[in-house]
Tab-separated table of C-alpha atoms in Angstrom:
chain	number	residue	atom	x	y	z
A	1	MET	CA	-33.391	34.603	-86.770
A	2	ASP	CA	-31.325	32.840	-83.969
A	3	GLU	CA	-32.482	30.385	-81.778
A	4	ILE	CA	-30.438	31.670	-78.436
A	5	ARG	CA	-29.204	28.596	-76.337
A	6	CYS	CA	-26.617	26.728	-74.711
A	7	ASP	CA	-25.655	23.021	-75.087
A	8	GLU	CA	-22.321	23.200	-73.518
A	9	PRO	CA	-22.133	19.967	-71.205
A	10	SER	CA	-19.997	21.330	-68.901
A	11	TYR	CA	-20.041	24.946	-68.181
A	12	LEU	CA	-19.851	27.557	-65.607
A	13	ILE	CA	-19.742	30.949	-67.442
A	14	TRP	CA	-20.804	30.997	-71.371
A	15	LYS	CA	-20.773	33.492	-73.676
A	16	TRP	CA	-23.305	32.825	-76.611
A	17	HIS	CA	-23.426	33.369	-80.518
A	18	PRO	CA	-24.153	31.657	-83.295
A	19	PHE	CA	-24.283	27.628	-83.739
A	20	GLY	CA	-21.237	27.273	-86.296
A	21	VAL	CA	-19.295	30.228	-85.390
A	22	GLN	CA	-16.813	30.777	-84.054
A	23	PRO	CA	-16.364	33.527	-80.788
A	24	GLY	CA	-15.489	36.703	-82.084
A	25	GLU	CA	-16.195	36.403	-85.815
A	26	THR	CA	-19.338	38.159	-86.671
A	27	VAL	CA	-21.169	41.067	-84.797
A	28	ARG	CA	-24.526	39.014	-84.986
A	29	GLU	CA	-23.340	37.694	-81.254
A	30	ASN	CA	-24.005	41.008	-80.236
A	31	SER	CA	-26.533	41.922	-82.362
A	32	ILE	CA	-29.863	39.855	-81.548
A	33	ARG	CA	-32.652	40.350	-83.865
A	34	TRP	CA	-35.876	41.177	-82.876
A	35	GLY	CA	-38.272	37.711	-83.148
A	36	SER	CA	-35.087	35.307	-81.817
A	37	SER	CA	-35.645	31.937	-79.932
A	38	LEU	CA	-34.845	31.678	-76.134
A	39	ARG	CA	-34.349	28.387	-74.377
A	40	VAL	CA	-33.081	28.650	-70.709
A	41	LYS	CA	-32.512	25.377	-68.981
A	42	ASP	CA	-33.800	23.885	-65.014
A	43	GLY	CA	-30.743	25.441	-63.454
A	44	GLU	CA	-29.667	28.190	-65.758
A	45	VAL	CA	-29.761	31.763	-65.757
A	46	ALA	CA	-29.252	34.338	-69.041
A	47	VAL	CA	-27.525	37.306	-68.612
A	48	PHE	CA	-28.542	40.382	-71.378
A	49	VAL	CA	-25.804	42.795	-70.737
A	50	TYR	CA	-26.236	46.107	-72.732
A	51	LYS	CA	-25.101	49.628	-72.366
A	52	GLN	CA	-27.325	53.188	-71.808
A	53	LYS	CA	-26.516	56.400	-71.569
A	54	ASN	CA	-26.454	55.749	-67.341
A	55	GLY	CA	-23.569	53.025	-68.037
A	56	THR	CA	-23.550	48.957	-68.797
A	57	MET	CA	-27.130	47.629	-67.633
A	58	GLN	CA	-27.712	43.880	-67.338
A	59	ASP	CA	-30.914	42.375	-67.347
A	60	PHE	CA	-31.324	38.157	-66.154
A	61	ILE	CA	-33.591	35.662	-67.509
A	62	VAL	CA	-33.663	32.634	-65.158
A	63	GLY	CA	-34.465	29.310	-66.853
A	64	PRO	CA	-36.341	27.083	-67.303
A	65	PHE	CA	-37.581	29.830	-70.525
A	66	ASP	CA	-38.800	28.636	-74.025
A	67	GLN	CA	-40.667	31.567	-76.089
A	68	THR	CA	-39.660	33.452	-78.803
A	69	ILE	CA	-38.429	36.924	-77.942
A	70	LYS	CA	-40.980	39.374	-77.998
A	71	THR	CA	-42.361	42.897	-75.865
A	72	ALA	CA	-45.763	41.167	-74.692
A	73	ASN	CA	-42.892	38.165	-73.181
A	74	PHE	CA	-40.083	39.593	-72.760
A	75	PRO	CA	-40.467	42.389	-70.604
A	76	VAL	CA	-36.963	43.252	-70.440
A	77	LEU	CA	-36.941	44.875	-73.675
A	78	SER	CA	-38.307	47.811	-72.639
A	79	SER	CA	-35.064	49.082	-71.040
A	80	ILE	CA	-33.527	48.783	-74.898
A	81	ILE	CA	-36.366	49.330	-77.290
A	82	GLY	CA	-35.195	52.526	-78.150
A	83	LEU	CA	-32.765	50.993	-80.369
A	84	ALA	CA	-35.346	48.423	-82.162
A	85	TYR	CA	-38.641	48.493	-83.773
A	86	GLU	CA	-41.272	46.704	-85.292
A	87	GLY	CA	-39.388	43.629	-87.678
A	88	GLY	CA	-36.072	42.492	-87.718
A	89	THR	CA	-33.932	45.121	-86.711
A	90	PRO	CA	-31.603	43.737	-84.239
A	91	PHE	CA	-30.779	45.460	-80.287
A	92	GLN	CA	-27.456	45.350	-79.082
A	93	ALA	CA	-26.959	43.099	-76.253
A	94	GLU	CA	-24.034	40.200	-75.394
A	95	ILE	CA	-25.976	37.161	-73.594
A	96	TYR	CA	-24.145	34.843	-71.182
A	97	PHE	CA	-25.167	31.570	-69.568
A	98	ILE	CA	-24.137	31.170	-66.338
A	99	ASN	CA	-24.717	27.333	-64.675
A	100	LEU	CA	-26.234	27.250	-60.960
A	101	ALA	CA	-25.718	23.678	-61.067
A	102	ARG	CA	-22.655	22.676	-61.732
A	103	ILE	CA	-19.598	22.520	-59.118
A	104	ILE	CA	-16.228	23.512	-59.633
A	105	GLN	CA	-13.634	20.644	-58.072
A	106	VAL	CA	-10.090	22.203	-57.864
A	107	LYS	CA	-7.506	20.822	-56.418
A	108	PHE	CA	-4.519	22.213	-54.432
A	109	GLY	CA	-1.293	21.801	-52.880
A	110	VAL	CA	0.819	23.824	-50.448
A	111	PRO	CA	4.045	22.939	-50.458
A	112	PHE	CA	6.351	22.433	-47.151
A	113	PHE	CA	6.666	25.769	-45.346
A	114	ASP	CA	7.720	25.529	-41.391
A	115	VAL	CA	5.365	25.303	-38.606
A	116	TYR	CA	5.754	25.934	-34.854
A	117	ASP	CA	4.781	24.755	-32.070
A	118	PRO	CA	3.950	27.430	-29.893
A	119	ARG	CA	5.680	25.552	-26.495
A	120	PHE	CA	9.373	25.047	-28.408
A	121	ASP	CA	9.336	28.634	-30.871
A	122	ASP	CA	12.902	27.465	-31.346
A	123	PHE	CA	11.833	24.432	-34.063
A	124	GLY	CA	10.190	24.659	-36.954
A	125	VAL	CA	8.844	21.483	-38.495
A	126	PRO	CA	8.602	21.330	-42.100
A	127	VAL	CA	4.911	20.923	-43.334
A	128	ALA	CA	3.265	19.996	-46.593
A	129	VAL	CA	-1.103	20.327	-47.631
A	130	ARG	CA	-2.548	18.592	-50.227
A	131	GLY	CA	-6.679	18.821	-50.730
A	132	THR	CA	-10.094	19.605	-53.107
A	133	VAL	CA	-12.166	22.833	-52.578
A	134	SER	CA	-15.748	22.685	-54.501
A	135	PHE	CA	-17.628	25.561	-55.270
A	136	GLY	CA	-20.261	26.314	-57.512
A	137	ILE	CA	-22.603	30.219	-58.577
A	138	THR	CA	-25.840	30.797	-56.227
A	139	ASP	CA	-25.525	34.274	-56.021
A	140	TYR	CA	-25.407	35.369	-59.695
A	141	ARG	CA	-25.751	39.046	-59.446
A	142	GLU	CA	-23.338	39.555	-56.845
A	143	PHE	CA	-20.776	37.140	-58.860
A	144	ILE	CA	-21.212	39.503	-61.943
A	145	LYS	CA	-20.719	42.439	-60.018
A	146	LEU	CA	-17.270	41.000	-58.932
A	147	HIS	CA	-16.256	39.573	-61.908
A	148	ARG	CA	-16.448	41.370	-65.531
A	149	LEU	CA	-18.369	39.042	-67.627
A	150	SER	CA	-16.924	40.040	-71.003
A	151	ASN	CA	-13.317	38.863	-69.661
A	152	PHE	CA	-14.209	35.715	-67.724
A	153	ASP	CA	-12.042	32.686	-68.279
A	154	LEU	CA	-12.312	29.951	-66.262
A	155	ASP	CA	-8.844	28.162	-66.366
A	156	ASP	CA	-7.762	32.215	-65.517
A	157	PHE	CA	-10.631	31.599	-62.411
A	158	GLN	CA	-9.629	28.134	-60.725
A	159	ARG	CA	-6.170	29.568	-61.139
A	160	GLN	CA	-7.300	32.470	-58.108
A	161	ILE	CA	-9.196	30.003	-56.340
A	162	ARG	CA	-6.593	27.776	-56.527
A	163	ASP	CA	-4.234	30.439	-55.365
A	164	ALA	CA	-6.578	31.740	-53.102
A	165	VAL	CA	-7.207	28.394	-50.751
A	166	SER	CA	-3.567	27.857	-50.663
A	167	ARG	CA	-3.052	31.413	-49.289
A	168	TYR	CA	-5.642	30.061	-46.295
A	169	VAL	CA	-5.304	26.719	-45.682
A	170	LYS	CA	-1.593	27.719	-45.255
A	171	ASP	CA	-2.322	30.226	-42.502
A	172	ALA	CA	-4.885	28.139	-40.956
A	173	VAL	CA	-2.646	25.023	-40.881
A	174	ALA	CA	0.362	27.557	-39.403
A	175	ASN	CA	-1.823	28.609	-37.199
A	176	ALA	CA	-3.473	24.920	-36.385
A	177	PRO	CA	-1.332	24.105	-33.295
A	178	ALA	CA	-1.660	27.533	-31.176
A	179	ALA	CA	-5.503	28.456	-32.272
A	180	HIS	CA	-6.460	24.750	-31.426
A	181	ASN	CA	-4.003	22.855	-29.324
A	182	ILE	CA	-2.434	20.412	-31.025
A	183	PRO	CA	0.929	19.394	-30.927
A	184	ILE	CA	3.043	19.714	-33.924
A	185	ILE	CA	4.321	16.135	-33.658
A	186	GLN	CA	0.314	15.367	-34.042
A	187	ILE	CA	-0.709	17.423	-36.260
A	188	GLU	CA	-1.397	14.602	-39.305
A	189	SER	CA	-3.398	13.130	-37.097
A	190	LYS	CA	-5.421	15.863	-36.651
A	191	THR	CA	-6.550	16.154	-40.315
A	192	ALA	CA	-10.139	16.203	-39.734
A	193	GLN	CA	-10.213	18.999	-37.133
A	194	ILE	CA	-8.042	21.244	-39.464
A	195	ASN	CA	-10.005	20.415	-42.345
A	196	ASP	CA	-13.562	21.333	-40.043
A	197	ALA	CA	-11.730	24.748	-39.021
A	198	VAL	CA	-10.428	24.810	-42.508
A	199	GLU	CA	-13.679	24.805	-43.500
A	200	TYR	CA	-15.888	27.500	-41.879
A	201	ASP	CA	-13.496	30.075	-42.789
A	202	LEU	CA	-12.141	29.210	-46.365
A	203	SER	CA	-16.496	29.451	-47.187
A	204	GLU	CA	-16.623	32.836	-45.764
A	205	ARG	CA	-13.212	34.083	-47.614
A	206	LEU	CA	-14.466	32.600	-50.886
A	207	LYS	CA	-18.187	34.378	-50.301
A	208	GLU	CA	-16.524	37.139	-50.063
A	209	THR	CA	-13.789	37.834	-52.553
A	210	PHE	CA	-14.998	35.887	-55.376
A	211	GLY	CA	-19.025	35.692	-54.864
A	212	VAL	CA	-18.741	31.302	-55.193
A	213	GLU	CA	-20.469	28.764	-53.023
A	214	VAL	CA	-18.329	26.988	-51.175
A	215	SER	CA	-19.712	23.124	-51.068
A	216	GLY	CA	-16.786	21.733	-49.288
A	217	ILE	CA	-13.669	21.511	-48.634
A	218	ASP	CA	-11.547	17.718	-48.516
A	219	ILE	CA	-7.875	18.015	-47.010
A	220	GLY	CA	-6.749	14.643	-48.413
A	221	THR	CA	-3.747	14.927	-46.525
A	222	ILE	CA	-1.333	16.971	-43.789
A	223	GLU	CA	2.079	15.346	-44.371
A	224	ILE	CA	5.673	16.062	-42.434
A	225	ASP	CA	8.885	16.106	-43.242
A	226	LYS	CA	10.122	13.573	-40.719
A	227	ALA	CA	13.342	13.922	-42.237
A	228	SER	CA	14.427	17.868	-41.523
A	229	GLU	CA	16.937	18.439	-38.545
A	230	GLY	CA	13.543	20.713	-36.822
A	231	TYR	CA	11.757	17.432	-36.616
A	232	ARG	CA	14.756	15.471	-35.344
A	233	GLN	CA	15.451	18.705	-32.502
A	234	LEU	CA	11.949	18.744	-31.433
A	235	MET	CA	11.202	15.158	-31.522
A	236	SER	CA	14.175	14.837	-29.019
A	237	VAL	CA	13.226	17.520	-26.894
A	238	THR	CA	9.593	16.167	-26.306
A	239	LYS	CA	10.763	12.870	-25.620
A	240	ASP	CA	12.874	13.717	-22.780
A	241	ILE	CA	9.311	16.203	-21.364
A	242	THR	CA	7.259	12.663	-21.814
A	243	THR	CA	9.621	10.884	-19.896
A	244	ALA	CA	9.863	13.006	-17.460
A	245	THR	CA	5.699	13.611	-17.318
A	246	VAL	CA	5.436	9.704	-17.306
A	247	LYS	CA	7.464	9.224	-14.575
A	248	ALA	CA	5.928	11.768	-12.321
A	249	GLU	CA	2.695	10.472	-13.132
A	250	SER	CA	3.792	6.912	-11.659
A	251	ALA	CA	5.021	8.667	-8.821
A	252	ALA	CA	1.638	10.519	-8.221
A	253	ARG	CA	-0.250	7.448	-8.708
A	254	ILE	CA	1.995	5.220	-6.455
A	255	LYS	CA	1.414	8.170	-3.325
A	256	ASP	CA	-2.226	7.869	-4.644
A	257	ILE	CA	-2.303	4.040	-3.606
A	258	ALA	CA	-0.373	4.295	-0.881
A	259	ASP	CA	-2.150	6.973	1.027
A	260	LYS	CA	-5.702	5.008	0.016
A	261	GLN	CA	-3.824	1.617	1.750
A	262	ARG	CA	-3.319	3.585	4.598
A	263	ILE	CA	-6.471	5.845	5.134
A	264	GLU	CA	-7.962	2.192	4.550
A	265	SER	CA	-5.687	0.588	7.306
A	266	VAL	CA	-6.367	3.066	9.612
A	267	ASN	CA	-10.086	3.497	9.306
A	268	TYR	CA	-10.076	-0.823	9.690
A	269	GLU	CA	-7.857	-0.808	13.154
A	270	GLU	CA	-10.903	2.320	14.433
A	271	THR	CA	-13.071	0.350	13.597
A	272	LEU	CA	-12.019	-2.806	15.826
A	273	ARG	CA	-10.709	-0.602	18.382
A	274	ILE	CA	-14.508	0.484	18.878
A	275	GLN	CA	-15.847	-3.081	18.256
A	276	ARG	CA	-13.281	-4.248	21.092
A	277	GLU	CA	-14.269	-1.315	22.732
A	278	GLU	CA	-18.293	-1.695	23.175
A	279	GLY	CA	-17.782	-5.925	23.132
A	280	GLN	CA	-15.749	-5.229	26.580
A	281	TYR	CA	-18.153	-2.869	27.985
A	282	ALA	CA	-20.773	-5.537	27.580
A	283	GLN	CA	-19.029	-8.305	28.844
A	284	HIS	CA	-17.959	-5.943	31.978
A	285	MET	CA	-22.477	-4.799	32.223
A	286	HIS	CA	-22.891	-7.864	32.017
A	287	THR	CA	-20.748	-9.672	34.697
A	288	ARG	CA	-21.775	-6.724	37.246
A	289	THR	CA	-25.257	-7.273	36.811
A	290	ALA	CA	-23.865	-11.299	37.919
A	291	ASN	CA	-22.605	-9.730	40.664
A	292	PHE	CA	-25.236	-7.447	41.504
A	293	GLY	CA	-25.583	-8.912	45.257
A	294	ALA	CA	-21.375	-8.291	46.168
A	295	TYR	CA	-21.091	-5.050	44.325
A	296	GLN	CA	-23.549	-3.365	46.130
A	297	VAL	CA	-21.564	-4.383	49.520
A	298	GLU	CA	-18.536	-3.387	47.766
A	299	LYS	CA	-19.294	-0.256	47.811
A	300	GLN	CA	-21.425	-0.421	50.875
A	301	ALA	CA	-17.671	-0.899	52.369
A	302	GLU	CA	-16.361	1.681	50.317
A	303	VAL	CA	-18.890	4.038	52.598
A	304	GLY	CA	-18.242	2.928	55.562
A	305	VAL	CA	-13.796	2.739	55.084
A	306	ALA	CA	-14.157	6.812	53.964
A	307	GLY	CA	-16.674	7.672	57.276
A	308	ALA	CA	-13.969	5.877	58.969
A	309	ASN	CA	-11.422	7.827	57.732
A	310	ALA	CA	-12.872	10.927	58.701
A	311	LEU	CA	-13.488	9.851	62.600
A	312	GLY	CA	-9.614	8.798	62.278
A	313	GLN	CA	-9.399	13.184	60.966
A	314	MET	CA	-11.092	13.786	64.303
A	315	GLY	CA	-7.587	15.329	65.586
A	316	ALA	CA	-5.658	16.766	63.008
A	317	ASN	CA	-4.981	20.250	63.140
A	318	GLY	CA	-5.461	20.371	66.622
A	319	ALA	CA	-9.112	18.603	66.698
A	320	GLY	CA	-8.410	16.374	69.523
A	321	ASN	CA	-7.072	19.275	72.260
A	322	VAL	CA	-10.287	19.736	74.538
A	323	ASN	CA	-10.523	23.440	75.051
A	324	ILE	CA	-13.798	24.416	75.067
A	325	GLY	CA	-13.921	27.722	76.268
A	326	SER	CA	-11.177	28.707	73.025
A	327	SER	CA	-11.513	31.522	71.254
A	328	ASP	CA	-9.479	30.595	68.078
A	329	GLY	CA	-11.484	27.553	67.101
A	330	THR	CA	-8.013	24.957	67.136
A	331	GLY	CA	-10.221	23.603	70.443
A	332	PHE	CA	-12.699	20.583	70.983
A	333	ASN	CA	-15.980	21.092	68.675
A	334	MET	CA	-18.200	18.943	70.061
A	335	ALA	CA	-21.120	19.446	67.529
A	336	ALA	CA	-18.244	17.985	64.904
A	337	MET	CA	-17.878	15.062	66.800
A	338	MET	CA	-21.311	14.000	67.645
A	339	ALA	CA	-21.922	14.418	63.703
A	340	SER	CA	-19.505	12.492	62.944
A	341	MET	CA	-20.647	9.722	65.419
A	342	ALA	CA	-23.701	9.203	64.035
A	343	VAL	CA	-22.272	9.337	60.418
A	344	GLY	CA	-19.830	6.405	61.241
A	345	GLY	CA	-22.480	4.657	63.960
A	346	ALA	CA	-25.088	4.451	60.422
A	347	VAL	CA	-22.317	3.222	58.154
A	348	GLY	CA	-20.512	0.702	60.334
A	349	GLN	CA	-25.047	-0.203	61.304
A	350	ASN	CA	-25.148	-0.560	57.522
A	351	ILE	CA	-21.827	-2.888	56.601
A	352	ALA	CA	-22.427	-4.726	59.812
A	353	GLY	CA	-26.110	-5.428	58.883
A	354	ALA	CA	-25.265	-6.852	55.448
A	355	MET	CA	-22.357	-8.710	56.506
A	356	ASN	CA	-24.441	-10.430	59.393
A	357	ASN	CA	-26.981	-11.309	55.743
A	358	MET	CA	-24.889	-12.256	53.827
A	359	MET	CA	-22.410	-14.447	56.718
A	360	GLY	CA	-26.074	-16.313	57.692
A	361	GLY	CA	-27.314	-17.053	54.437
A	362	ILE	CA	-23.779	-18.585	53.528
A	363	ASN	CA	-23.359	-20.548	57.282
A	364	GLN	CA	-27.522	-21.904	57.459
A	365	PRO	CA	-27.524	-25.357	56.166
A	366	MET	CA	-30.504	-26.933	55.145
A	367	GLN	CA	-32.775	-29.223	56.711
A	368	ASN	CA	-31.434	-32.370	55.461
A	369	GLY	CA	-27.463	-31.205	56.421
A	370	MET	CA	-26.647	-29.679	52.623
A	371	THR	CA	-25.947	-26.407	50.933
A	372	PRO	CA	-28.218	-25.587	48.704
A	373	PRO	CA	-27.003	-25.182	44.857
A	374	PRO	CA	-27.362	-21.664	43.029
A	375	ILE	CA	-30.477	-20.678	41.401
A	376	PRO	CA	-30.711	-21.938	37.937
A	377	THR	CA	-30.394	-18.212	35.984
A	378	VAL	CA	-31.516	-17.673	32.101
A	379	ALA	CA	-28.759	-15.726	30.030
A	380	TYR	CA	-28.871	-15.269	26.420
A	381	HIS	CA	-25.632	-13.946	24.342
A	382	VAL	CA	-26.667	-11.001	22.305
A	383	ALA	CA	-24.580	-10.278	18.840
A	384	VAL	CA	-23.106	-6.531	18.132
A	385	SER	CA	-21.490	-5.201	15.283
A	386	GLY	CA	-20.807	-8.552	14.183
A	387	GLN	CA	-19.463	-10.446	17.828
A	388	ALA	CA	-21.350	-11.995	20.520
A	389	VAL	CA	-21.658	-10.464	23.710
A	390	GLY	CA	-22.625	-12.048	27.079
A	391	PRO	CA	-24.482	-13.742	27.864
A	392	PHE	CA	-26.973	-11.050	29.856
A	393	GLU	CA	-29.821	-12.516	32.411
A	394	VAL	CA	-33.286	-11.319	31.426
A	395	SER	CA	-32.770	-8.681	34.100
A	396	VAL	CA	-29.976	-6.516	32.696
A	397	LEU	CA	-31.560	-7.264	29.511
A	398	SER	CA	-34.493	-5.550	30.430
A	399	GLN	CA	-32.328	-2.360	31.697
A	400	MET	CA	-31.015	-2.714	28.066
A	401	VAL	CA	-34.045	-2.715	26.374
A	402	ALA	CA	-35.038	0.232	28.716
A	403	SER	CA	-31.683	2.135	27.652
A	404	GLY	CA	-32.470	1.878	24.087
A	405	GLN	CA	-29.186	-1.104	23.782
A	406	PHE	CA	-31.620	-3.982	23.095
A	407	THR	CA	-34.532	-4.395	20.332
A	408	ALA	CA	-36.862	-6.664	19.256
A	409	ASP	CA	-34.974	-6.871	16.232
A	410	SER	CA	-31.578	-8.033	18.092
A	411	LEU	CA	-30.256	-11.401	17.912
A	412	VAL	CA	-30.073	-13.458	20.875
A	413	TRP	CA	-29.317	-17.149	21.345
A	414	LYS	CA	-28.846	-19.455	24.032
A	415	ASN	CA	-28.142	-23.010	24.930
A	416	GLY	CA	-30.397	-25.137	23.597
A	417	MET	CA	-31.628	-22.894	20.948
A	418	ALA	CA	-30.627	-24.890	17.234
A	419	GLN	CA	-29.536	-20.872	15.761
A	420	TRP	CA	-29.334	-17.136	16.299
A	421	ALA	CA	-32.848	-15.150	16.490
A	422	LYS	CA	-35.031	-11.844	17.311
A	423	ALA	CA	-34.849	-11.439	20.098
A	424	GLY	CA	-39.456	-10.325	19.492
A	425	THR	CA	-39.522	-13.498	18.309
A	426	VAL	CA	-38.649	-15.651	21.279
A	427	ASP	CA	-41.586	-16.699	24.114
A	428	GLU	CA	-39.131	-15.277	26.791
A	429	LEU	CA	-38.216	-12.348	25.765
A	430	LYS	CA	-41.304	-10.719	24.424
A	431	GLY	CA	-42.721	-9.142	27.336
A	432	LEU	CA	-39.502	-7.097	27.611
A	433	PHE	CA	-40.609	-5.190	24.626
A	434	ALA	CA	-44.807	-4.789	25.662
A	435	ASN	CA	-44.425	-1.718	26.807
A	436	THR	CA	-41.360	-0.127	24.813
A	437	MET	CA	-42.676	3.361	24.015
A	438	PRO	CA	-43.484	3.239	19.737
A	439	PRO	CA	-41.645	5.857	17.141
A	440	ILE	CA	-43.430	8.869	17.145
A	441	PRO	CA	-45.809	8.770	13.324
A	442	PRO	CA	-44.639	11.443	10.800
A	443	GLN	CA	-46.996	14.461	10.637
A	444	SER	CA	-48.202	15.442	6.997
C-alpha cells in the first residue's frame, strides 16, 4: 500500500507519485490502491482528479488529514466506488497537492518606454520600472477552474504572472501623470503614490485572470532617462514656465503687502482724525460751559440785532408810503409796524437789562474799594480715546452724565491727584451717578 503525502520543502502545486519513482515511470501514480494512507498537512489541500461519464471531476481533502483510505472515513470514494472493490483493487485518480501557505515572489522589470505629461504632450520621456509581486493561492477551486493541473508548470506560471504584471504596471505608470496629476519630471518622487494605485488595480486583475491572491506589490524604482532628448526639452520648457510663475507669484505677494500697508495707513489716519475731532469737540464743550454767561449774552445780542434789522426793513418795497386807504397793499401797514415795535422793544429791553447787569457787576466796587477775585471752581480732566481732554467743571460733567458721555468708569484727574482714577471712586463726583438709571436686567 502507498503512503500518499507531499514532502517537498517548497512548492505551489505538486503531483503525487510513489516515493523513489520519477513522475511518468509507472502507472501507480494514477492507480490508487484501496487501503493506502493519505496525509495532508495543515495549509495544504489534496485534489483527487478522476474521470466519469459526465467528464473530469475533482474531490478535495483539506488538511490536516492523516488516515487510511476507506469508504467509511473517505466519503469522496462514493463517486468512484464503481471502479473499486473491497481488497487491494486500485481506483483510477490523479492526486495533486496545493500549498495554500506558500507565498510566491516574482521580480519584474519594465524596460524604458515613453511617458507623456498631459500639459506637454509633445515631449515623450523614457521611464523604466522595476519591482516585486508577491502572491499565493487562497481560492483553490477557482484556481483549478482557470488552470489544468495536469499541465501545470510553476516556471511557466511565474513567467505568465511576470508578463501580466509588467503589462499592468506599464499601463498604470503611463497614465499616472494624467490620472493623478503627477508632473512627469517628478514621477520618481511619487513612487509610493503610484505603488498604491498599481497594487489595488493589479490585485483585482490577477485574481480574475489567474485565480491568485496578491499579498503585496513593491515597485522598487521608477527611473527616468535624463540623458534623453525628450527629458531635456521638457526641462527647458518647464523651467521657463516655472520662472514666469515665480515672478508672477512674487509680484502678487508684493502687491498684497502694498495693499495691506495702504489700508492700514488709511485706517490709522481715519482713527487719528476721529480722535482729534472728539478731542476738539470735548474742548469746545468745556470752553462753552466755562463761558456760559458770555455765550448767553452773545445769543441775546444776536436776537436783538435780528429784531433791529427787521425794523430797518419796514420801509422796503414801499412799506414807508403812508397810504392807509390804498387797495393794492403797498401803503402803510399799521398792524405790522406795531408788531415790529413791540418785538424790538422787548428785545431791546432784554439786551439793555443784560448789559446793565454785567456792567453793574463789573463796576460795583467792594466795600473796601477792591474788585473781588473770580470764584474758584473745581475742574477735572477726562480721558477720552487715550487722550486727556478738559478740564470740565462739575456742572458740565453732570450734563455729560445725563447724555451718557461720562460714566462712573471714566478716568478723571485734577490738580492735586497723584494719578488718574475712576470717576465713581472720587468723593466729589459720586453724587453725579446717584440718580443714574441702572441697566435693564436680562429677561429669562
